[in-house]
Each structure stands twice: as structure tokens, then as C-alpha cells.
């Protein structure tokens, strides 16, 4: 048994996979303390894990930051990414550092497994006063993006005829300002040394990094550092104790099942993807299953079509085996869980890591890419019917699911983290 701190910034898409990992590590006999936003205390303690709340600016509400006036006026692209990285990851870093130090001062004999966007381990690793964990393992939910000019592998989508080099340069310039701010904060804490470009730094600074992906999903690269490992995807949340809704018997294989979700963070406006999917598929011979990521079904502004079933929450470990196609806004967690279950995807979304995920789906022909966060009902219907009829996509996803099945993400992370 080892003592492990599992840390993450308070963003659902970054924290929830780390909480799942924490539970699975505890089930293997380790003593786990989760360092996360105070809003996750109840979930962590219900799981029987130790909990420590992030302090100060590190304990923020992501919805409030995204709703700030300066953020609302930014279009998807380098400027919005720069704003998000600065306010969600860089400015909280000093208080993440202090929160981590408090745990290590209480007991220095601990390992750290941190989401790579948790920057609180950077100061001590770069010479600032403080304790370092026995070993620092990073876990990346994002796809593998690093290097001077990631191009179509990266997070800046360019349409037909667009200038990828110019887009990459603009993106690098925006992240350069974020990097400069991180350097200033680290120096204020007593750190020395130069901060690498951020997409490189988050992968190369930890002692080891586990990326929650597989080779068949990533672009082939021959420059992967030996400390970075593709470990597969985490298993879906265990649904023990969950009771299926009355309509569950409708998923009897008599016609294709299409599931749709906007996740748990980007689900405040269901007109973006859920409602176009409901409208576009209403007259097709499919069953549409909607998981609202915790929202009340009353939030829908349209009547639910006869071929649709809507629930506030559905566990993916029970849902995905019944599904023929998954429509998603493109977040890494849902995409990987679907592909690991052998389910093709139709992806929307233009922010965070979604363009990078979409680029990989298009490159490997694992589904369809809508290229917008707000597709029309007709565009969704066309994509869904096209993917369901495409045997090549089905074969590609089946082959990829076997690769996922060859990876034990939790076991690999355990071995990498504990040395």
C-alpha cells in the first residue's frame, strides 16, 4: 500500500476522471487523498476517500469564470484559449502549490498523481521552497498535443483553404502570453529556470505522464519522450445500485440506438446539440437516448419526439453496450469511452480539446465531424445516417476497441506513478 495524493483543477472534465482513478486506486489497497475543489467534497467522502480542499484562487467555480463579461465576448480560438488557460490553470497555480504543500508538510511520504492541468507541482519542481512528492505522475485527459507547430493535431481547427501555419502562429502567440504569466508567478514563489512552451511543459515537467488514449486514436509520431505513455481509457463509472428506467426494454436491438449528450459542463444550452439531434432524428427509424449530464428534462425547449428517451443521468457502463452511435460535443472522456466500447461517434464542439479530438476521428475514420458547436438538425441527421451506413467506419472502430481492450489504464498508471 502507498499513500497517494490525487489532484485536479475544479473543472468537471478534468476532475471527474481523476476521482474515478482515485476510487480505482483505493480499491487496489492504496491510501488516497483527493485534492480538489470544495464542491467535490461530498462525492469524494461518499467514496470513502480522504479529501483536502484547494484553497484561495484555486477553489473556483468554472461556470462563474466562463460567464464573466470578458470571457463571454470571445469567439472560439486562440484568444479564448489564452483567457481560459490564464484564469483556469495559471492564476490558481500559487494556491494549488500552497494546498499541495500543506498535505506534504503533514506527511511527506506521499506520491502525487495529478491532472496535467494542475500546475501546483511546478513551483517546487522548479526550485521554489517546499517539499516534493516521492514521485510526480501527470495524467492527461487531452489528446497528445505538443511541439512547435502541432498543425491539424492541435486545438486550432482550420477550414478548407485556411492557413494552418498562420492559425498555429496565432495560437502559439496567445499561449506565449500565458507562459509568460506562469513564469512571473513561479518566480514570485522562488522558482528559477525557464518555463517550456505550455503544451510541452505539462507533458515533460512531471517524472512521468500517462495520457488517457491509445496509439490507434493518436496521430503517429516518432518523437514521443520516453517519460510519456499512452495507457488507454479509464473504465466507465460503475453503475452498481442504479435502476434502469421503465423504457430500458426498448433497447432490444430491433432498431439502431443513437445516444446524445453535451456532457456535464457545456450543457447549459441544450439548443446547441441535444435539441438539433432530437429534431433531426425524429422521423428516422432509430431510438434516440438523451443523457442530460444532470440537468432536468424540463430544461428542453422542444417536445420530446416519440422515438426519444430522455433522462437526467445515465451510466455509460450500462448505456454504451446498447448503443450503435454516440453523438457528443467532443470531450475526450465521452469520446474515448464510446470508442472503447466499439461505438462510432459524431462529434461537435470547437473549444478546449474538442477540435483535436475531432481531427483524430476524421483522420482515422471513426465517425463524423460536424465542425461546429451548434449544428443544424439536418446536419446531425446526415451525419448519423452516413455513419450508420458506413461499414468501413464500423470496422475501424471495432479494431480500435480491441486496442483499448489491450490496455489496463489503472494498472499502468499505478506502475508509472509508484516507480
Coordinates of C-alpha atoms in Angstrom, one line a residue:
X1 CA 0.0 0.0 0.0
X2 CA 1.2 3.5 -0.9
X3 CA -0.1 6.9 0.2
X4 CA -1.2 8.9 -2.9
X5 CA -2.4 12.4 -3.4
X6 CA -4.7 12.7 -6.5
X7 CA -5.1 16.3 -7.6
X8 CA -7.0 18.2 -10.2
X9 CA -8.3 21.7 -11.0
X10 CA -12.0 22.1 -10.2
X11 CA -13.3 21.5 -13.8
X12 CA -15.7 18.6 -14.2
X13 CA -14.0 17.3 -17.4
X14 CA -10.6 17.3 -15.6
X15 CA -11.7 16.3 -12.1
X16 CA -14.2 13.6 -12.7
X17 CA -11.7 11.2 -14.4
X18 CA -9.3 11.8 -11.6
X19 CA -12.0 10.9 -9.0
X20 CA -12.7 7.7 -10.9
X21 CA -9.0 6.9 -10.9
X22 CA -8.8 7.7 -7.2
X23 CA -11.6 5.2 -6.4
X24 CA -9.9 2.5 -8.5
X25 CA -6.5 3.1 -6.9
X26 CA -8.1 2.9 -3.4
X27 CA -9.8 -0.4 -4.5
X28 CA -6.2 -1.7 -5.1
X29 CA -5.4 -1.0 -1.5
X30 CA -3.7 2.4 -1.6
X31 CA -4.4 5.2 0.8
X32 CA -5.7 8.0 -1.4
X33 CA -6.3 11.7 -0.6
X34 CA -8.1 13.8 -3.2
X35 CA -7.0 17.4 -3.6
X36 CA -9.8 19.1 -5.5
X37 CA -12.4 21.9 -5.4
X38 CA -14.5 22.1 -2.3
X39 CA -17.6 21.3 -4.4
X40 CA -16.3 17.7 -4.8
X41 CA -16.0 17.0 -1.0
X42 CA -19.3 15.1 -0.7
X43 CA -18.6 12.8 -3.7
X44 CA -15.1 12.1 -2.5
X45 CA -16.1 11.3 1.1
X46 CA -19.0 9.2 -0.1
X47 CA -16.5 7.1 -1.9
X48 CA -14.6 6.6 1.3
X49 CA -11.6 8.6 0.2
X50 CA -9.7 11.3 2.1
X51 CA -10.4 14.8 0.9
X52 CA -8.5 18.1 1.0
X53 CA -10.0 21.3 -0.5
X54 CA -8.0 23.6 -2.7
X55 CA -7.5 27.0 -1.2
X56 CA -7.8 30.6 -2.3
X57 CA -8.0 31.3 -6.1
X58 CA -7.6 27.5 -6.8
X59 CA -11.0 26.8 -5.4
X60 CA -13.1 28.4 -8.1
X61 CA -16.4 27.9 -9.9
X62 CA -15.7 27.3 -13.5
X63 CA -19.2 28.4 -14.6
X64 CA -18.6 31.8 -13.0
X65 CA -15.3 32.3 -14.8
X66 CA -16.8 31.2 -18.1
X67 CA -19.7 33.6 -17.6
X68 CA -17.5 36.7 -16.9
X69 CA -18.2 39.5 -19.3
X70 CA -14.7 39.5 -20.8
X71 CA -15.0 35.7 -21.5
X72 CA -18.5 35.9 -23.0
X73 CA -17.2 38.3 -25.7
X74 CA -14.5 35.9 -27.0
X75 CA -15.1 33.7 -30.1
X76 CA -13.6 30.2 -30.0
X77 CA -10.0 30.3 -31.0
X78 CA -6.6 31.4 -29.6
X79 CA -7.9 34.4 -27.6
X80 CA -10.5 32.3 -25.7
X81 CA -8.0 29.6 -25.1
X82 CA -5.5 32.1 -23.8
X83 CA -8.1 33.5 -21.4
X84 CA -9.2 30.1 -20.2
X85 CA -5.6 28.9 -19.6
X86 CA -4.7 32.0 -17.7
X87 CA -7.8 32.1 -15.4
X88 CA -8.4 28.4 -15.0
X89 CA -4.9 27.0 -14.7
X90 CA -2.2 29.6 -14.4
X91 CA -3.6 32.2 -11.9
X92 CA -4.7 29.4 -9.5
X93 CA -1.2 27.8 -9.5
X94 CA 0.2 29.5 -6.4
X95 CA -2.7 28.5 -4.3
X96 CA -2.6 25.0 -5.7
X97 CA 1.1 24.9 -4.7
X98 CA 0.2 26.0 -1.1
X99 CA -2.6 23.5 -0.9
X100 CA -0.3 20.7 -2.0
X101 CA 2.5 21.8 0.3
X102 CA 0.1 21.6 3.3
X103 CA -0.6 18.0 2.5
X104 CA 3.1 17.2 2.1
X105 CA 4.1 19.0 5.2
X106 CA 1.6 16.9 7.1
X107 CA 3.1 13.7 5.6
X108 CA 6.0 14.0 3.1
X109 CA 5.9 10.2 2.4
X110 CA 3.3 10.6 -0.4
X111 CA 3.1 10.2 -4.2
X112 CA 1.4 12.7 -6.4
X113 CA -0.9 11.7 -9.3
X114 CA -2.1 15.0 -10.8
X115 CA -4.1 16.0 -13.8
X116 CA -1.5 17.7 -16.1
X117 CA -3.5 21.0 -15.9
X118 CA -3.0 21.1 -12.1
X119 CA 0.1 23.3 -12.1
X120 CA 0.6 23.3 -8.3
X121 CA 3.6 20.9 -8.5
X122 CA 5.6 23.1 -10.8
X123 CA 6.9 25.6 -8.2
X124 CA 8.8 23.0 -6.0
X125 CA 9.9 21.1 -9.1
X126 CA 11.5 24.3 -10.4
X127 CA 13.3 25.3 -7.2
X128 CA 10.7 27.1 -5.1
X129 CA 10.9 26.5 -1.4
X130 CA 8.8 23.5 -0.5
X131 CA 8.5 19.7 -0.4
X132 CA 8.4 17.5 -3.4
X133 CA 6.3 14.3 -3.5
X134 CA 8.1 10.9 -3.7
X135 CA 7.2 10.9 -7.4
X136 CA 5.0 13.1 -9.6
X137 CA 2.9 11.4 -12.2
X138 CA 0.8 13.5 -14.6
X139 CA -2.4 12.2 -16.1
X140 CA -3.6 13.9 -19.3
X141 CA -7.3 13.7 -20.4
X142 CA -6.4 15.7 -23.5
X143 CA -5.1 14.2 -26.7
X144 CA -1.4 14.2 -27.4
X145 CA -0.6 17.7 -28.5
X146 CA 2.9 19.2 -28.2
X147 CA 5.7 20.6 -30.2
X148 CA 6.4 23.9 -32.0
X149 CA 3.6 23.6 -34.6
X150 CA 1.1 20.8 -34.0
X151 CA -1.0 21.7 -37.0
X152 CA -4.1 19.6 -37.5
X153 CA -3.1 17.5 -34.5
X154 CA -3.7 20.6 -32.3
X155 CA -6.6 22.6 -30.9
X156 CA -7.0 25.3 -33.6
X157 CA -9.2 24.0 -36.4
X158 CA -8.8 25.4 -39.9
X159 CA -11.4 25.0 -42.5
X160 CA -10.8 24.2 -46.2
X161 CA -8.4 26.6 -47.7
X162 CA -7.4 28.0 -44.4
X163 CA -3.8 28.8 -43.4
X164 CA -2.8 26.3 -40.7
X165 CA 0.6 27.9 -40.2
X166 CA -0.9 31.3 -39.5
X167 CA -3.5 29.8 -37.2
X168 CA -0.8 27.9 -35.3
X169 CA 1.3 31.1 -35.0
X170 CA -1.6 33.0 -33.6
X171 CA -2.3 30.2 -31.1
X172 CA 1.3 30.0 -30.1
X173 CA 1.4 33.7 -29.5
X174 CA -1.6 33.6 -27.3
X175 CA -0.2 30.7 -25.2
X176 CA 3.1 32.6 -25.1
X177 CA 1.4 35.3 -23.0
X178 CA 0.0 32.6 -20.7
X179 CA 3.5 31.1 -20.4
X180 CA 5.0 34.5 -19.5
X181 CA 2.4 34.9 -16.8
X182 CA 3.1 31.5 -15.4
X183 CA 6.8 32.3 -15.3
X184 CA 6.1 35.5 -13.4
X185 CA 4.1 33.6 -10.8
X186 CA 6.7 30.9 -10.4
X187 CA 9.5 33.5 -9.8
X188 CA 7.4 35.2 -7.2
X189 CA 7.2 31.8 -5.4
X190 CA 11.0 31.5 -5.6
X191 CA 11.3 29.1 -8.6
X192 CA 14.0 29.6 -11.1
X193 CA 14.6 28.3 -14.7
X194 CA 12.7 28.9 -17.9
X195 CA 9.1 27.6 -18.4
X196 CA 8.8 25.5 -21.5
X197 CA 6.0 26.2 -24.0
X198 CA 2.9 25.2 -22.1
X199 CA 1.8 22.2 -24.2
X200 CA 5.3 20.8 -23.8
X201 CA 5.7 21.8 -20.1
X202 CA 2.6 20.0 -18.9
X203 CA 3.8 16.7 -20.5
X204 CA 7.5 17.0 -19.8
X205 CA 7.7 18.5 -16.3
X206 CA 6.3 15.5 -14.3
X207 CA 8.5 12.5 -13.6
X208 CA 6.2 10.5 -15.8
X209 CA 2.9 11.2 -17.7
X210 CA 0.0 8.9 -18.6
X211 CA -2.1 10.0 -21.5
X212 CA -5.6 8.6 -21.5
X213 CA -5.6 7.5 -25.1
X214 CA -4.3 4.7 -27.3
X215 CA -2.0 4.5 -30.3
X216 CA -4.8 3.8 -32.8
X217 CA -6.5 7.1 -31.8
X218 CA -3.5 9.3 -31.9
X219 CA -1.5 10.6 -35.0
X220 CA 1.6 8.5 -35.5
X221 CA 4.6 10.4 -34.0
X222 CA 8.2 9.3 -33.7
X223 CA 9.2 12.0 -31.2
X224 CA 7.3 10.8 -28.1
X225 CA 9.5 11.3 -25.0
X226 CA 10.2 8.1 -23.0
X227 CA 8.5 9.6 -19.9
X228 CA 5.2 9.9 -21.8
X229 CA 3.0 6.8 -22.1
X230 CA -0.3 6.1 -23.8
X231 CA -2.2 4.0 -21.3
X232 CA -5.8 3.6 -22.6
X233 CA -9.0 4.9 -21.2
X234 CA -10.4 4.6 -17.7
X235 CA -13.3 2.2 -17.3
X236 CA -16.7 3.8 -17.2
X237 CA -18.3 4.6 -13.9
X238 CA -19.6 1.6 -12.1
X239 CA -23.4 1.7 -12.1
X240 CA -23.9 -0.7 -9.1
X241 CA -27.2 0.2 -7.4
X242 CA -28.5 2.0 -10.5
X243 CA -32.1 1.1 -11.5
X244 CA -32.8 1.2 -15.2
X245 CA -35.8 3.4 -16.3
X246 CA -39.0 1.7 -17.4
X247 CA -38.3 2.2 -21.1
X248 CA -35.0 0.4 -20.9
X249 CA -36.5 -2.6 -22.6
X250 CA -37.0 -0.5 -25.7
X251 CA -33.3 -1.0 -26.3
X252 CA -33.9 -4.5 -27.6
X253 CA -31.9 -4.4 -30.8
X254 CA -34.9 -4.0 -33.1
X255 CA -33.5 -0.8 -34.5
X256 CA -30.4 1.3 -34.1
X257 CA -29.8 3.2 -30.8
X258 CA -28.3 6.7 -31.0
X259 CA -27.2 8.3 -27.7
X260 CA -26.5 12.0 -27.4
X261 CA -25.0 14.2 -24.6
X262 CA -23.5 17.6 -24.1
X263 CA -21.6 16.4 -21.1
X264 CA -21.7 17.9 -17.6
X265 CA -20.2 21.3 -18.2
X266 CA -21.3 22.6 -21.6
X267 CA -24.9 21.6 -21.1
X268 CA -26.5 24.9 -20.0
X269 CA -27.8 25.5 -23.6
X270 CA -29.4 22.3 -24.9
X271 CA -30.3 24.0 -28.2
X272 CA -26.6 23.6 -29.2
X273 CA -26.6 19.8 -29.8
X274 CA -29.2 17.9 -27.9
X275 CA -32.2 19.6 -29.4
X276 CA -30.9 19.5 -33.0
X277 CA -30.3 15.8 -32.6
X278 CA -33.8 15.2 -31.3
X279 CA -35.3 17.2 -34.2
X280 CA -33.0 15.8 -36.9
X281 CA -33.6 12.1 -35.9
X282 CA -37.3 12.4 -35.0
X283 CA -38.5 10.8 -38.3
X284 CA -35.7 8.2 -38.6
X285 CA -36.1 4.6 -37.7
X286 CA -33.8 4.9 -34.6
X287 CA -34.2 5.1 -30.9
X288 CA -32.6 8.3 -29.5
X289 CA -31.4 8.2 -25.9
X290 CA -30.5 11.5 -24.3
X291 CA -28.3 11.8 -21.2
X292 CA -28.6 15.4 -19.9
X293 CA -25.5 15.4 -17.6
X294 CA -27.5 16.1 -14.5
X295 CA -30.0 18.6 -16.0
X296 CA -33.7 18.3 -15.5
X297 CA -35.5 17.1 -18.7
X298 CA -37.8 20.1 -18.2
X299 CA -34.9 22.2 -19.5
X300 CA -35.7 21.1 -23.0
X301 CA -37.4 23.8 -25.0
X302 CA -39.0 21.3 -27.5
X303 CA -41.4 18.4 -27.1
X304 CA -39.6 15.1 -26.9
X305 CA -40.2 13.1 -30.1
X306 CA -41.9 9.7 -29.9
X307 CA -38.6 7.9 -30.8
X308 CA -36.6 9.6 -28.0
X309 CA -36.0 8.7 -24.3
X310 CA -34.6 11.4 -22.1
X311 CA -33.0 11.1 -18.6
X312 CA -31.2 13.4 -16.3
X313 CA -28.4 10.8 -15.8
X314 CA -27.5 7.5 -17.4
X315 CA -24.4 5.5 -16.5
X316 CA -22.2 4.9 -19.6
X317 CA -21.1 1.4 -18.5
X318 CA -24.8 0.4 -18.9
X319 CA -25.7 2.6 -21.8
X320 CA -22.8 2.2 -24.3
X321 CA -23.2 -1.6 -24.8
X322 CA -26.7 -0.9 -26.0
X323 CA -25.7 1.9 -28.4
X324 CA -24.9 1.9 -32.1
X325 CA -23.8 5.5 -32.4
X326 CA -22.8 8.3 -30.0
X327 CA -23.4 12.0 -30.7
X328 CA -21.3 14.2 -28.4
X329 CA -19.8 17.7 -28.2
X330 CA -16.4 16.1 -28.5
X331 CA -15.0 16.0 -25.0
X332 CA -12.2 13.4 -24.5
X333 CA -13.9 11.4 -21.8
X334 CA -17.1 10.6 -23.7
X335 CA -15.3 10.0 -27.0
X336 CA -12.8 7.5 -25.5
X337 CA -15.5 5.6 -23.6
X338 CA -17.6 5.3 -26.7
X339 CA -14.7 4.1 -28.9
X340 CA -13.5 1.7 -26.2
X341 CA -17.0 0.2 -26.2
X342 CA -16.9 -0.2 -30.0
X343 CA -19.3 2.7 -30.7
X344 CA -18.7 5.2 -33.6
X345 CA -19.1 8.9 -32.8
X346 CA -20.5 12.0 -34.3
X347 CA -18.7 15.0 -32.7
X348 CA -19.5 18.7 -32.5
X349 CA -17.7 21.3 -30.4
X350 CA -15.0 23.9 -31.2
X351 CA -13.4 24.7 -27.8
X352 CA -10.9 23.2 -25.4
X353 CA -9.6 19.9 -26.8
X354 CA -12.6 19.2 -28.9
X355 CA -11.0 20.2 -32.3
X356 CA -8.0 17.9 -31.5
X357 CA -10.3 15.0 -30.8
X358 CA -12.3 15.7 -33.9
X359 CA -9.1 15.8 -36.0
X360 CA -8.3 12.3 -34.9
X361 CA -11.8 11.0 -35.5
X362 CA -11.7 12.3 -39.0
X363 CA -8.1 11.1 -39.7
X364 CA -8.8 7.5 -38.6
X365 CA -12.5 7.5 -39.9
X366 CA -14.0 6.7 -36.6
X367 CA -17.2 8.6 -37.2
X368 CA -18.2 12.1 -38.4
X369 CA -17.2 15.6 -37.6
X370 CA -19.8 18.3 -37.6
X371 CA -17.3 21.2 -37.4
X372 CA -19.5 23.4 -35.2
X373 CA -20.8 23.5 -31.7
X374 CA -24.3 24.4 -33.0
X375 CA -25.1 22.1 -35.9
X376 CA -28.5 22.1 -37.7
X377 CA -30.9 19.3 -37.3
X378 CA -30.3 18.4 -40.9
X379 CA -26.5 18.2 -40.5
X380 CA -26.9 15.9 -37.5
X381 CA -29.3 13.7 -39.4
X382 CA -27.0 13.5 -42.4
X383 CA -24.0 12.6 -40.2
X384 CA -25.9 10.0 -38.3
X385 CA -27.3 8.2 -41.3
X386 CA -24.0 8.3 -43.0
X387 CA -22.1 6.8 -40.1
X388 CA -24.7 4.1 -39.5
X389 CA -24.4 3.1 -43.2
X390 CA -20.6 3.1 -43.4
X391 CA -19.2 -0.4 -42.8
X392 CA -15.6 1.0 -43.0
X393 CA -16.2 3.2 -40.0
X394 CA -17.7 0.3 -38.1
X395 CA -14.7 -1.9 -38.9
X396 CA -12.3 0.8 -37.9
X397 CA -14.0 1.3 -34.6
X398 CA -14.1 -2.4 -33.9
X399 CA -10.4 -2.7 -34.5
X400 CA -9.7 0.3 -32.2
X401 CA -11.9 -1.2 -29.5
X402 CA -9.6 -4.2 -29.4
X403 CA -6.6 -1.9 -28.8
X404 CA -8.4 -0.2 -25.9
X405 CA -9.1 -3.7 -24.5
X406 CA -5.3 -4.4 -24.5
X407 CA -4.6 -1.5 -22.2
X408 CA -5.1 -1.6 -18.4
X409 CA -5.1 2.1 -17.7
X410 CA -5.3 1.9 -14.0
X411 CA -2.6 -0.7 -13.7
X412 CA -0.3 1.2 -16.0
X413 CA -0.8 4.4 -14.1
X414 CA -0.2 2.7 -10.8
X415 CA 3.1 1.3 -12.0
X416 CA 4.2 4.5 -13.6
X417 CA 3.3 6.6 -10.5
X418 CA 4.9 4.4 -7.9
X419 CA 8.1 3.8 -9.9

